[in-house]
DNA sequence: GATTTTCGAGAGCAGTGCTCTCGCTAGAAG
DNA sequence: CTTCTAGCGAGAGCACTGCTCTCGAAAATC
């Protein structure tokens, strides 16, 4: 195969440019770790890499563009960390172990990189809208937990929890469900995660689990659990367990292994 | 009754001071609504109220102190809105209606006041630590949902969900639970919300519900649900229903009413 | 070797939080 | 009613921010 673009012989200039770009991002990431995203100063970053602020603009058109680069990097880092956590479980059919490993991996990454986490899941920087390029890296972490659920379902380890029609109106529950989480269903289909029918209630439950995990981590990092949760490590495991069971895992018949 | 302190005859100076203070806060709140907390400019607020920036420092020692005032105001506003939503349900034994009303009230407030919401539940402003005075107003909204759960439990409307020992170790589940959520248990007791024993699993479930509600609202406001959840109104109701049932409400025997 | 592209430095603009000083004025004290 | 003082608003100023523009030097290209 012809190496068309990626490993094409870079000119010295290009190599230097890439290297300096990486240097800037690295310096920015360090500063981000010890101050919030809103506090990130382009001038300070410039000083760190031994440049004057205007020189940085040769590499990033604006502070927002630097933030976007950090965003992509952080999403990828989180995604990779979560994938690693899941992959570390040897028995691929031990969905409980995979679930715990992945969720703990997410939380561990967040605690280790609070600045990045705040950038990703905190309040958005005012006036800043993440461009489309950030979508794909953002999806990685979701895919990990989605795969556990879909594979678990395919393996018959899930008893899809009962849906309920206790909505405000007595209408047909499934149509309402399909409409509400239509995007997620389409997403799961487009990624080829499931062939055949997608149980809507499972989609809803997975969305809830996803939201709860990040909601909990955000609460922990942002100080909202102080006073209520005494042992955050233990609480998170408790949470992971409840979410796992609410998904329909570990139901009747699938005794756990110890 | 003697009016001891609150309506004590204020001097003209004090009245003027309070009025201007309120004016500043009001102006700040308006600016906050259309830009994030990090973007809130004390100088801009000063301009809005027809002052020069240094004059504002006669009323607030720093920008952070202004933010704290806004924080307290916002917490109180959210708390009041939620209390109103709950109180609007005439039948106090209709816990489902109260649950939906309260949760919807929280979300409605958040959507109507995104700036305030970001201030309360977004990433904290770097270097800013909310002082103790903000704790009490912050608690109001939690108390509303806590009351629904405790009253529901006292009324026998809840079948406390089964705990599970599927933790990492096979130790005694209840001791671990008690340790993890000890703060919450103590809180519930200190507020006199429950006399007698507090079912630990219910405490855990309530904490999870609380976290999930705010996690979902944060995700919605911060744009993380775009692409997955197509109808956010409907999804939130779906969520409220699942949380309600996971708490043990609407279990066997307590058929809902329509 | 001449030319064009690329890049870093520096000055500068408008904005920020915050401090300090200086008058004015309204309320308190006599 | 006069004197005095405490409180307040204005202004200048400092160090910082994001960002723009110009200029000179160096490197790649022709």
Coordinates of C-alpha atoms (C1' of nucleotides) in Angstrom, one line a residue:
Chain A
X1 CA 0.0 0.0 0.0
X2 CA 1.2 3.5 -0.8
X3 CA 1.6 5.6 2.2
X4 CA -0.4 8.5 0.9
X5 CA -0.7 11.0 3.7
X6 CA 0.0 10.0 7.3
X7 CA 3.6 8.9 7.3
X8 CA 4.6 11.0 4.3
X9 CA 8.1 12.3 4.7
X10 CA 7.6 15.4 6.7
X11 CA 9.7 18.4 6.0
X12 CA 11.9 19.7 8.8
X13 CA 9.5 22.6 9.2
X14 CA 6.5 20.4 9.5
X15 CA 8.2 18.3 12.1
X16 CA 9.2 21.3 14.1
X17 CA 5.7 22.7 13.8
X18 CA 4.1 19.5 15.1
X19 CA 6.6 19.3 17.9
X20 CA 6.1 22.8 19.1
X21 CA 2.3 22.4 18.8
X22 CA 2.6 19.4 21.0
X23 CA 4.8 21.3 23.4
X24 CA 2.2 24.0 23.7
X25 CA -0.7 21.6 24.3
X26 CA 1.4 19.8 26.9
X27 CA 2.1 23.0 28.7
X28 CA -1.5 24.0 28.5
X29 CA -2.6 20.7 29.9
X30 CA -0.3 21.1 32.9
X31 CA -1.7 24.5 33.7
X32 CA -5.2 23.2 33.2
X33 CA -4.6 20.6 35.9
X34 CA -4.0 23.2 38.5
X35 CA -6.6 25.8 37.5
X36 CA -10.0 25.6 35.8
X37 CA -10.5 25.8 32.1
X38 CA -11.8 29.4 32.4
X39 CA -8.6 30.4 34.1
X40 CA -6.3 29.0 31.4
X41 CA -4.1 31.8 30.3
X42 CA -2.7 31.7 26.8
X43 CA 0.1 34.0 27.9
X44 CA 1.0 31.9 30.8
X45 CA 1.2 28.9 28.6
X46 CA 3.4 30.9 26.2
X47 CA 5.7 31.8 29.0
X48 CA 6.0 28.1 30.0
X49 CA 7.2 27.1 26.6
X50 CA 9.5 30.1 26.4
X51 CA 7.6 32.0 23.8
X52 CA 5.9 35.3 23.7
X53 CA 2.1 35.2 23.6
X54 CA 1.7 36.4 20.0
X55 CA 3.9 33.5 18.8
X56 CA 1.4 31.0 20.1
X57 CA -1.1 32.5 17.6
X58 CA 1.0 31.0 14.8
X59 CA -0.2 27.6 16.1
X60 CA -3.6 28.3 17.5
X61 CA -5.9 30.9 16.0
X62 CA -7.5 31.6 19.4
X63 CA -7.7 30.5 23.0
X64 CA -10.8 28.5 22.1
X65 CA -8.9 26.6 19.5
X66 CA -6.3 25.6 22.1
X67 CA -9.2 24.5 24.4
X68 CA -10.6 22.4 21.6
X69 CA -7.3 20.7 21.2
X70 CA -7.2 20.0 24.9
X71 CA -10.8 18.8 24.7
X72 CA -10.0 16.3 22.1
X73 CA -7.0 15.1 23.9
X74 CA -8.8 14.7 27.2
X75 CA -11.7 12.9 25.6
X76 CA -9.3 10.5 23.9
X77 CA -7.4 10.0 27.1
X78 CA -10.5 9.2 29.0
X79 CA -11.7 7.0 26.3
X80 CA -8.4 5.1 26.2
X81 CA -8.3 4.8 29.9
X82 CA -11.8 3.3 30.0
X83 CA -11.1 1.0 27.1
X84 CA -8.0 -0.2 28.9
X85 CA -9.9 -0.8 32.1
X86 CA -12.5 -2.9 30.3
X87 CA -9.9 -4.8 28.3
X88 CA -8.1 -5.7 31.5
X89 CA -10.8 -8.1 32.4
X90 CA -9.8 -11.4 30.9
X91 CA -13.1 -13.2 31.0
X92 CA -15.1 -11.2 28.4
X93 CA -18.3 -12.9 29.6
X94 CA -17.9 -11.6 33.1
X95 CA -20.0 -8.6 32.5
X96 CA -20.1 -7.6 36.1
X97 CA -16.3 -7.4 36.3
X98 CA -16.2 -5.5 33.1
X99 CA -18.9 -3.1 34.3
X100 CA -17.1 -2.4 37.5
X101 CA -13.7 -2.1 35.9
X102 CA -15.0 0.4 33.3
X103 CA -16.9 2.6 35.7
X104 CA -14.1 2.6 38.2
X105 CA -11.7 3.4 35.3
X106 CA -13.8 6.5 34.4
X107 CA -13.9 7.7 38.0
X108 CA -10.2 7.1 38.5
X109 CA -9.4 9.1 35.5
X110 CA -11.6 11.9 36.6
X111 CA -10.0 12.0 40.0
X112 CA -6.6 12.0 38.5
X113 CA -7.4 14.7 36.0
X114 CA -9.9 17.0 37.6
X115 CA -9.0 19.9 35.3
X116 CA -9.6 17.9 32.2
X117 CA -12.8 16.5 33.7
X118 CA -14.1 19.9 34.4
X119 CA -13.3 20.9 30.9
X120 CA -15.2 18.0 29.5
X121 CA -18.2 17.7 31.8
X122 CA -18.3 21.0 33.7
X123 CA -20.1 24.1 32.7
X124 CA -19.1 25.0 29.2
X125 CA -16.8 27.9 28.8
X126 CA -19.0 30.9 28.0
X127 CA -19.3 31.6 24.4
X128 CA -17.5 28.4 23.5
X129 CA -19.2 25.8 21.4
X130 CA -17.4 22.5 20.9
X131 CA -16.9 21.9 17.2
X132 CA -18.0 18.7 15.5
X133 CA -14.4 17.3 15.6
X134 CA -14.9 16.7 19.3
X135 CA -17.8 14.4 18.9
X136 CA -15.9 11.3 17.9
X137 CA -13.4 11.3 20.7
X138 CA -16.3 12.1 23.1
X139 CA -18.1 8.9 22.1
X140 CA -15.3 6.5 23.0
X141 CA -16.1 6.3 26.7
X142 CA -19.7 5.8 26.0
X143 CA -19.0 3.0 23.5
X144 CA -17.2 1.0 26.2
X145 CA -20.2 0.9 28.5
X146 CA -22.5 0.4 25.6
X147 CA -20.6 -2.6 24.4
X148 CA -20.8 -4.2 27.8
X149 CA -24.6 -3.8 27.8
X150 CA -25.1 -4.9 24.2
X151 CA -22.8 -7.9 24.5
X152 CA -24.4 -8.8 27.8
X153 CA -27.7 -8.7 26.2
X154 CA -26.6 -10.7 23.2
X155 CA -25.2 -13.3 25.6
X156 CA -28.5 -13.6 27.4
X157 CA -27.1 -12.2 30.7
X158 CA -29.7 -9.5 30.8
X159 CA -33.3 -9.8 31.7
X160 CA -34.6 -6.6 30.2
X161 CA -36.3 -4.8 33.1
X162 CA -40.0 -4.1 32.8
X163 CA -41.1 -0.9 31.3
X164 CA -43.8 1.0 32.9
X165 CA -46.6 3.2 31.5
X166 CA -46.8 5.4 34.6
X167 CA -46.2 8.5 32.5
X168 CA -48.4 11.5 32.7
X169 CA -50.7 10.2 30.0
X170 CA -51.9 6.7 29.5
X171 CA -50.7 6.6 25.9
X172 CA -48.8 3.8 24.3
X173 CA -45.5 3.6 26.3
X174 CA -43.3 2.2 23.6
X175 CA -44.0 4.9 21.0
X176 CA -43.2 7.6 23.6
X177 CA -40.0 5.8 24.6
X178 CA -38.9 5.4 21.0
X179 CA -39.5 9.0 20.4
X180 CA -37.6 10.2 23.5
X181 CA -34.5 8.1 23.0
X182 CA -34.6 7.9 19.3
X183 CA -31.2 9.4 18.8
X184 CA -29.6 6.8 21.1
X185 CA -31.4 3.9 19.2
X186 CA -30.2 5.3 15.9
X187 CA -26.7 5.6 17.3
X188 CA -26.6 2.1 18.6
X189 CA -27.8 0.8 15.2
X190 CA -25.4 3.0 13.1
X191 CA -22.4 1.6 15.1
X192 CA -23.5 -1.9 14.4
X193 CA -23.6 -2.6 18.1
X194 CA -26.7 -4.6 17.9
X195 CA -28.4 -6.6 15.1
X196 CA -32.1 -6.9 15.3
X197 CA -34.3 -5.2 17.7
X198 CA -33.1 -2.9 20.4
X199 CA -35.0 -3.2 23.6
X200 CA -36.1 0.3 24.4
X201 CA -36.2 -0.1 28.1
X202 CA -32.6 -1.2 28.0
X203 CA -31.6 1.9 26.0
X204 CA -33.3 4.1 28.6
X205 CA -31.6 2.3 31.4
X206 CA -28.2 2.6 29.8
X207 CA -28.7 6.3 29.3
X208 CA -29.7 6.6 32.9
X209 CA -26.7 4.7 34.0
X210 CA -24.4 6.8 31.9
X211 CA -25.9 10.0 33.2
X212 CA -25.8 8.8 36.8
X213 CA -22.1 7.8 36.6
X214 CA -21.1 11.2 35.4
X215 CA -23.5 13.0 37.6
X216 CA -22.0 11.3 40.6
X217 CA -18.4 12.0 39.6
X218 CA -19.3 15.6 38.9
X219 CA -21.0 15.9 42.3
X220 CA -18.0 14.3 44.0
X221 CA -15.4 16.5 42.2
X222 CA -17.5 19.7 42.6
X223 CA -18.1 19.1 46.3
X224 CA -21.8 18.4 46.3
X225 CA -21.4 15.1 48.1
X226 CA -19.5 16.5 51.1
X227 CA -21.6 15.8 54.1
X228 CA -23.7 13.1 52.6
X229 CA -21.4 10.6 51.3
X230 CA -18.7 9.7 53.8
X231 CA -16.8 7.1 51.8
X232 CA -16.8 8.1 48.2
X233 CA -15.0 5.0 47.0
X234 CA -17.4 2.7 48.7
X235 CA -20.4 4.7 47.5
X236 CA -19.3 4.6 43.9
X237 CA -19.1 0.8 44.1
X238 CA -22.5 0.8 45.6
X239 CA -23.7 2.9 42.8
X240 CA -22.1 0.7 40.1
X241 CA -23.8 -2.3 41.6
X242 CA -27.2 -0.7 41.7
X243 CA -26.9 0.5 38.1
X244 CA -25.7 -3.0 37.0
X245 CA -28.7 -4.7 38.5
X246 CA -31.1 -2.0 37.3
X247 CA -29.9 -2.8 33.8
X248 CA -31.2 -6.3 34.2
X249 CA -27.9 -8.0 34.9
X250 CA -27.6 -10.5 37.6
X251 CA -31.2 -11.3 37.5
X252 CA -32.8 -14.7 38.4
X253 CA -30.7 -17.6 37.2
X254 CA -27.5 -15.7 36.7
X255 CA -25.9 -16.3 40.0
X256 CA -22.6 -14.5 40.5
X257 CA -19.4 -16.3 40.8
X258 CA -17.8 -16.7 44.2
Chain B
X1 CA -44.6 40.4 70.0
X2 CA -41.7 42.8 70.0
X3 CA -40.0 43.3 66.7
X4 CA -36.5 42.7 68.0
X5 CA -34.2 42.7 65.1
X6 CA -35.4 42.2 61.6
X7 CA -37.6 45.3 61.2
X8 CA -35.6 47.5 63.6
X9 CA -35.8 51.0 62.5
X10 CA -33.1 51.3 59.8
X11 CA -31.2 54.4 59.5
X12 CA -31.4 56.1 56.1
X13 CA -27.9 55.1 55.4
X14 CA -28.6 51.5 56.0
X15 CA -31.6 51.5 53.9
X16 CA -29.7 53.1 51.0
X17 CA -26.9 50.6 51.4
X18 CA -29.2 47.7 51.3
X19 CA -31.0 49.0 48.3
X20 CA -27.8 49.6 46.4
X21 CA -26.5 46.2 47.4
X22 CA -29.7 44.7 46.0
X23 CA -29.4 46.7 42.9
X24 CA -25.9 45.4 42.3
X25 CA -26.9 41.8 42.9
X26 CA -29.9 42.2 40.5
X27 CA -27.7 43.6 37.8
X28 CA -25.1 40.9 38.3
X29 CA -27.9 38.3 38.1
X30 CA -29.0 39.6 34.8
X31 CA -25.5 39.5 33.4
X32 CA -25.1 36.0 34.8
X33 CA -28.1 34.9 32.8
X34 CA -26.5 35.7 29.5
X35 CA -22.9 34.7 30.2
X36 CA -21.3 32.1 32.4
X37 CA -20.2 32.7 36.0
X38 CA -16.5 32.9 34.9
X39 CA -17.4 35.7 32.5
X40 CA -19.2 37.8 35.1
X41 CA -17.4 41.1 35.0
X42 CA -17.6 43.3 38.1
X43 CA -16.8 46.3 36.0
X44 CA -19.7 45.6 33.6
X45 CA -22.1 45.2 36.5
X46 CA -20.8 48.5 37.9
X47 CA -21.6 50.1 34.6
X48 CA -25.0 48.7 34.6
X49 CA -25.9 50.2 37.9
X50 CA -24.2 53.5 36.9
X51 CA -21.2 53.2 39.1
X52 CA -17.5 53.1 38.6
X53 CA -16.0 49.7 39.4
X54 CA -14.2 50.8 42.5
X55 CA -17.4 51.9 44.1
X56 CA -18.8 48.4 44.0
X57 CA -16.0 47.4 46.3
X58 CA -17.8 49.4 49.0
X59 CA -20.4 46.7 48.9
X60 CA -18.6 43.6 48.0
X61 CA -15.0 43.0 49.1
X62 CA -14.3 41.0 45.9
X63 CA -15.8 39.4 42.9
X64 CA -16.0 36.2 44.8
X65 CA -18.1 37.7 47.4
X66 CA -20.5 38.9 44.8
X67 CA -20.6 35.4 43.4
X68 CA -21.4 34.1 46.9
X69 CA -24.3 36.4 47.2
X70 CA -25.5 35.2 43.8
X71 CA -25.0 31.7 44.9
X72 CA -27.1 32.0 48.0
X73 CA -29.8 33.8 46.0
X74 CA -29.8 31.2 43.4
X75 CA -29.9 28.3 45.8
X76 CA -32.8 29.9 47.6
X77 CA -34.6 30.6 44.4
X78 CA -34.2 27.0 43.3
X79 CA -35.3 25.8 46.7
X80 CA -38.3 27.9 46.8
X81 CA -39.3 26.9 43.3
X82 CA -39.1 23.3 44.2
X83 CA -41.0 23.7 47.4
X84 CA -43.7 25.5 45.5
X85 CA -43.9 22.7 43.0
X86 CA -44.3 20.1 45.7
X87 CA -46.7 22.2 47.7
X88 CA -48.9 22.6 44.6
X89 CA -49.9 19.0 44.8
X90 CA -53.1 19.0 46.9
X91 CA -53.2 15.4 47.8
X92 CA -50.2 15.1 50.1
X93 CA -50.4 11.3 50.0
X94 CA -50.0 11.2 46.2
X95 CA -46.3 10.7 46.4
X96 CA -46.0 10.1 42.7
X97 CA -47.6 13.4 41.8
X98 CA -45.4 15.1 44.4
X99 CA -42.3 13.4 43.0
X100 CA -43.0 14.4 39.4
X101 CA -44.0 17.9 40.4
X102 CA -40.8 18.5 42.4
X103 CA -38.4 17.0 39.9
X104 CA -40.1 18.8 37.0
X105 CA -39.9 22.0 39.1
X106 CA -36.2 21.6 39.5
X107 CA -35.6 21.0 35.8
X108 CA -37.9 23.9 34.9
X109 CA -36.0 26.2 37.1
X110 CA -32.7 25.1 35.6
X111 CA -33.9 25.6 32.1
X112 CA -35.2 29.0 32.9
X113 CA -32.1 30.0 34.8
X114 CA -29.2 28.3 33.0
X115 CA -26.6 30.9 34.3
X116 CA -27.6 30.3 37.9
X117 CA -27.7 26.6 37.4
X118 CA -24.2 26.6 36.0
X119 CA -23.1 28.7 38.9
X120 CA -24.5 26.1 41.4
X121 CA -23.9 22.8 39.7
X122 CA -21.3 23.5 37.0
X123 CA -17.6 23.3 37.5
X124 CA -16.6 25.6 40.4
X125 CA -15.0 28.9 39.6
X126 CA -11.3 28.2 40.0
X127 CA -9.9 29.2 43.3
X128 CA -13.4 29.8 44.6
X129 CA -14.6 27.8 47.6
X130 CA -18.2 28.3 48.6
X131 CA -18.3 29.4 52.3
X132 CA -20.3 27.8 54.9
X133 CA -23.2 30.3 54.5
X134 CA -24.2 28.7 51.3
X135 CA -24.8 25.2 52.8
X136 CA -28.2 26.0 54.3
X137 CA -29.8 27.4 51.1
X138 CA -28.2 24.6 49.1
X139 CA -30.0 22.1 51.3
X140 CA -33.5 23.3 50.6
X141 CA -34.0 21.6 47.3
X142 CA -32.7 18.3 48.7
X143 CA -35.1 18.5 51.6
X144 CA -38.0 18.6 49.3
X145 CA -37.3 15.3 47.7
X146 CA -36.1 13.9 51.0
X147 CA -39.4 14.7 52.5
X148 CA -41.3 12.9 49.8
X149 CA -39.3 9.8 50.3
X150 CA -39.4 9.8 54.1
X151 CA -43.1 10.6 54.2
X152 CA -43.8 8.0 51.6
X153 CA -41.9 5.5 53.7
X154 CA -43.7 6.5 56.9
X155 CA -47.0 6.1 55.0
X156 CA -46.1 2.6 54.0
X157 CA -46.1 3.5 50.3
X158 CA -42.5 2.2 49.8
X159 CA -41.3 -1.3 49.7
X160 CA -37.7 -0.8 50.4
X161 CA -35.8 -2.3 47.6
X162 CA -33.5 -5.3 48.3
X163 CA -30.0 -4.5 49.0
X164 CA -27.3 -6.6 47.5
X165 CA -24.0 -7.9 48.6
X166 CA -22.5 -8.0 45.2
X167 CA -19.6 -5.7 46.2
X168 CA -16.0 -6.5 45.6
X169 CA -15.7 -8.4 48.8
X170 CA -18.2 -10.6 50.4
X171 CA -18.2 -8.6 53.7
X172 CA -21.3 -7.6 55.7
X173 CA -23.2 -5.3 53.3
X174 CA -25.0 -3.2 55.9
X175 CA -21.9 -2.1 57.7
X176 CA -20.3 -1.0 54.4
X177 CA -23.5 0.8 53.4
X178 CA -23.7 2.6 56.8
X179 CA -20.2 3.7 56.4
X180 CA -20.5 4.9 52.9
X181 CA -23.6 7.0 53.4
X182 CA -23.1 7.8 57.0
X183 CA -23.3 11.5 56.4
X184 CA -26.6 11.3 54.8
X185 CA -28.0 9.1 57.6
X186 CA -26.8 11.6 60.1
X187 CA -28.3 14.4 58.1
X188 CA -31.7 12.8 57.9
X189 CA -31.7 12.1 61.6
X190 CA -30.5 15.6 62.6
X191 CA -33.3 17.2 60.6
X192 CA -35.9 15.0 62.3
X193 CA -37.1 13.6 59.0
X194 CA -37.4 10.2 60.3
X195 CA -37.9 8.7 63.7
X196 CA -36.6 5.3 64.3
X197 CA -34.5 3.3 61.9
X198 CA -33.4 4.6 58.6
X199 CA -33.4 1.9 55.9
X200 CA -30.0 2.2 54.4
X201 CA -30.9 1.0 51.0
X202 CA -33.5 3.7 50.8
X203 CA -30.9 6.3 51.7
X204 CA -28.6 5.0 48.9
X205 CA -31.4 5.0 46.4
X206 CA -32.4 8.5 47.3
X207 CA -28.8 9.7 46.9
X208 CA -28.7 8.0 43.6
X209 CA -31.9 9.6 42.5
X210 CA -30.7 13.0 43.6
X211 CA -27.5 12.6 41.7
X212 CA -29.2 11.3 38.6
X213 CA -31.6 14.2 38.5
X214 CA -28.9 16.8 38.6
X215 CA -26.6 14.8 36.4
X216 CA -29.3 14.6 33.7
X217 CA -30.1 18.3 33.9
X218 CA -26.4 19.1 33.7
X219 CA -26.0 16.8 30.7
X220 CA -29.0 18.4 29.0
X221 CA -27.9 22.0 29.7
X222 CA -24.3 21.3 28.8
X223 CA -25.1 19.6 25.6
X224 CA -24.2 16.1 26.3
X225 CA -27.6 14.6 25.5
X226 CA -27.6 16.1 22.0
X227 CA -27.8 13.2 19.6
X228 CA -28.9 10.6 22.1
X229 CA -32.0 12.0 23.7
X230 CA -34.4 13.4 21.1
X231 CA -37.2 14.6 23.3
X232 CA -35.7 15.9 26.6
X233 CA -39.1 16.6 28.2
X234 CA -40.3 13.1 27.6
X235 CA -37.0 11.6 28.6
X236 CA -37.0 13.5 31.9
X237 CA -40.4 12.1 32.7
X238 CA -39.2 8.7 31.8
X239 CA -36.3 9.2 34.2
X240 CA -38.5 10.5 37.0
X241 CA -40.7 7.4 36.7
X242 CA -37.7 5.0 36.8
X243 CA -36.2 6.7 39.8
X244 CA -39.6 6.7 41.5
X245 CA -40.0 3.0 41.1
X246 CA -36.4 2.2 41.9
X247 CA -37.0 3.9 45.3
X248 CA -39.6 1.2 46.0
X249 CA -42.7 3.3 45.3
X250 CA -45.5 1.9 43.3
X251 CA -44.6 -1.6 44.3
X252 CA -46.9 -4.6 44.5
X253 CA -50.2 -3.7 45.9
X254 CA -50.0 0.1 45.5
X255 CA -51.6 0.3 42.1
X256 CA -51.6 3.9 40.8
X257 CA -54.7 5.8 40.4
X258 CA -56.3 6.2 37.0
Chain C
dG1 C1' 22.0 33.0 -5.3
dA2 C1' 17.4 35.3 -5.2
dT3 C1' 12.8 34.9 -3.5
dT4 C1' 9.1 33.6 -0.9
dT5 C1' 7.2 31.6 3.1
dT6 C1' 7.3 31.0 8.0
dC7 C1' 7.9 32.3 12.5
dG8 C1' 9.2 34.8 16.9
dA9 C1' 9.4 39.2 19.2
dG10 C1' 7.6 43.5 20.4
dA11 C1' 4.4 47.2 20.8
dG12 C1' -0.2 48.2 21.4
dC13 C1' -5.5 48.1 22.2
dA14 C1' -9.3 47.1 25.0
dG15 C1' -10.7 44.7 28.6
dT16 C1' -10.3 42.5 33.5
dG17 C1' -9.9 42.4 39.2
dC18 C1' -8.3 45.1 42.6
dT19 C1' -5.9 49.0 45.4
dC20 C1' -5.2 53.6 46.8
dT21 C1' -6.1 58.3 47.2
dC22 C1' -8.9 62.3 47.1
dG23 C1' -12.8 65.1 47.6
dC24 C1' -17.7 65.6 48.7
dT25 C1' -21.7 65.0 51.5
dA26 C1' -25.0 63.2 54.6
dG27 C1' -25.7 61.8 59.2
dA28 C1' -24.2 62.2 64.2
dA29 C1' -22.5 64.8 68.1
dG30 C1' -22.0 68.8 70.5
Chain D
dC1 C1' -27.2 75.4 64.3
dT2 C1' -22.6 74.3 63.8
dT3 C1' -18.7 71.0 63.8
dC4 C1' -16.9 66.7 62.9
dT5 C1' -16.6 62.2 61.1
dA6 C1' -17.7 58.3 58.7
dG7 C1' -19.2 56.6 54.4
dC8 C1' -19.2 56.8 49.6
dG9 C1' -18.3 57.7 44.6
dA10 C1' -14.8 58.9 41.2
dG11 C1' -10.5 58.5 39.2
dA12 C1' -5.9 57.0 38.4
dG13 C1' -3.0 53.2 38.4
dC14 C1' -1.0 48.3 38.6
dA15 C1' -0.6 43.8 36.8
dC16 C1' -2.9 40.8 34.1
dT17 C1' -5.8 38.9 30.1
dG18 C1' -7.0 37.8 24.6
dC19 C1' -5.8 39.4 20.4
dT20 C1' -3.8 42.3 16.3
dC21 C1' -0.3 44.3 13.7
dT22 C1' 4.2 45.2 12.2
dC23 C1' 9.0 44.1 11.6
dG24 C1' 13.2 41.5 11.1
dA25 C1' 15.4 37.1 10.7
dA26 C1' 15.8 32.6 9.3
dA27 C1' 14.6 28.8 6.6
dA28 C1' 12.7 26.4 2.6
dT29 C1' 11.9 26.9 -2.3
dC30 C1' 12.8 28.2 -6.9

